[in-house]
């Protein structure tokens, strides 16, 4: 399993967070989103899903995201 921290633009409320969470959980990703800071922690199996697929799913939900690199 890998963990990726992201920033999400376009999120305004808890409903936005729930929508993204549900859509990502549908593709097998564990998500913890902080809507106050527009960030999220994504846990996924890189053998089953790619980072690009995760970002594609977020875009399909109507939001933009990018990885936070330390």
Short mmCIF file of C-alpha atoms in Angstrom, two decimals:
data_model
loop_
_atom_site.label_atom_id
_atom_site.label_comp_id
_atom_site.label_asym_id
_atom_site.label_seq_id
_atom_site.Cartn_x
_atom_site.Cartn_y
_atom_site.Cartn_z
CA UNK A 1 0.00 0.00 0.00
CA UNK A 2 1.11 3.55 -0.72
CA UNK A 3 0.01 6.83 0.79
CA UNK A 4 -0.30 10.01 -1.25
CA UNK A 5 -1.19 13.47 0.03
CA UNK A 6 -3.16 15.68 -2.32
CA UNK A 7 -4.65 19.14 -2.54
CA UNK A 8 -8.12 19.45 -4.07
CA UNK A 9 -9.49 22.59 -5.71
CA UNK A 10 -13.16 23.36 -6.01
CA UNK A 11 -14.22 21.80 -2.70
CA UNK A 12 -16.50 24.04 -0.65
CA UNK A 13 -18.19 21.89 1.99
CA UNK A 14 -18.59 18.50 3.64
CA UNK A 15 -20.86 17.35 0.80
CA UNK A 16 -18.01 17.90 -1.68
CA UNK A 17 -15.75 15.83 0.54
CA UNK A 18 -18.31 13.01 0.81
CA UNK A 19 -18.80 12.91 -2.96
CA UNK A 20 -15.07 12.59 -3.62
CA UNK A 21 -14.69 10.01 -0.85
CA UNK A 22 -17.52 7.83 -2.17
CA UNK A 23 -16.25 7.97 -5.75
CA UNK A 24 -12.72 7.03 -4.73
CA UNK A 25 -13.89 4.25 -2.42
CA UNK A 26 -15.79 2.81 -5.40
CA UNK A 27 -12.44 2.20 -7.13
CA UNK A 28 -10.76 0.71 -4.04
CA UNK A 29 -9.03 3.73 -2.54
CA UNK A 30 -9.06 4.66 1.15
CA UNK A 31 -9.56 8.40 1.59
CA UNK A 32 -9.37 10.88 4.44
CA UNK A 33 -10.28 14.41 3.33
CA UNK A 34 -9.98 17.65 5.26
CA UNK A 35 -12.42 19.99 3.51
CA UNK A 36 -11.32 22.98 5.60
CA UNK A 37 -7.80 22.76 4.15
CA UNK A 38 -8.77 21.28 0.75
CA UNK A 39 -6.40 18.37 1.30
CA UNK A 40 -6.66 14.63 1.37
CA UNK A 41 -4.71 11.53 2.29
CA UNK A 42 -5.10 8.69 -0.20
CA UNK A 43 -4.11 5.09 0.56
CA UNK A 44 -4.05 2.74 -2.42
CA UNK A 45 -2.50 -0.43 -3.82
CA UNK A 46 -0.26 0.60 -6.75
CA UNK A 47 -0.51 -2.96 -8.08
CA UNK A 48 -4.25 -2.43 -8.60
CA UNK A 49 -4.64 1.27 -9.32
CA UNK A 50 -2.41 4.05 -10.62
CA UNK A 51 -2.07 7.59 -9.36
CA UNK A 52 -3.34 8.78 -12.75
CA UNK A 53 -6.54 6.72 -12.32
CA UNK A 54 -7.09 8.36 -8.93
CA UNK A 55 -6.70 11.85 -10.41
CA UNK A 56 -8.97 10.90 -13.34
CA UNK A 57 -11.66 9.76 -10.90
CA UNK A 58 -11.43 13.04 -8.98
CA UNK A 59 -11.75 15.00 -12.27
CA UNK A 60 -14.82 12.93 -13.22
CA UNK A 61 -16.34 14.00 -9.90
CA UNK A 62 -15.87 17.64 -10.94
CA UNK A 63 -12.78 18.61 -8.95
CA UNK A 64 -9.09 19.08 -9.66
CA UNK A 65 -6.35 17.59 -7.52
CA UNK A 66 -2.59 17.45 -7.45
CA UNK A 67 -0.09 15.59 -5.34
CA UNK A 68 1.58 17.43 -2.46
CA UNK A 69 5.28 16.66 -2.56
CA UNK A 70 7.40 17.27 0.54
#
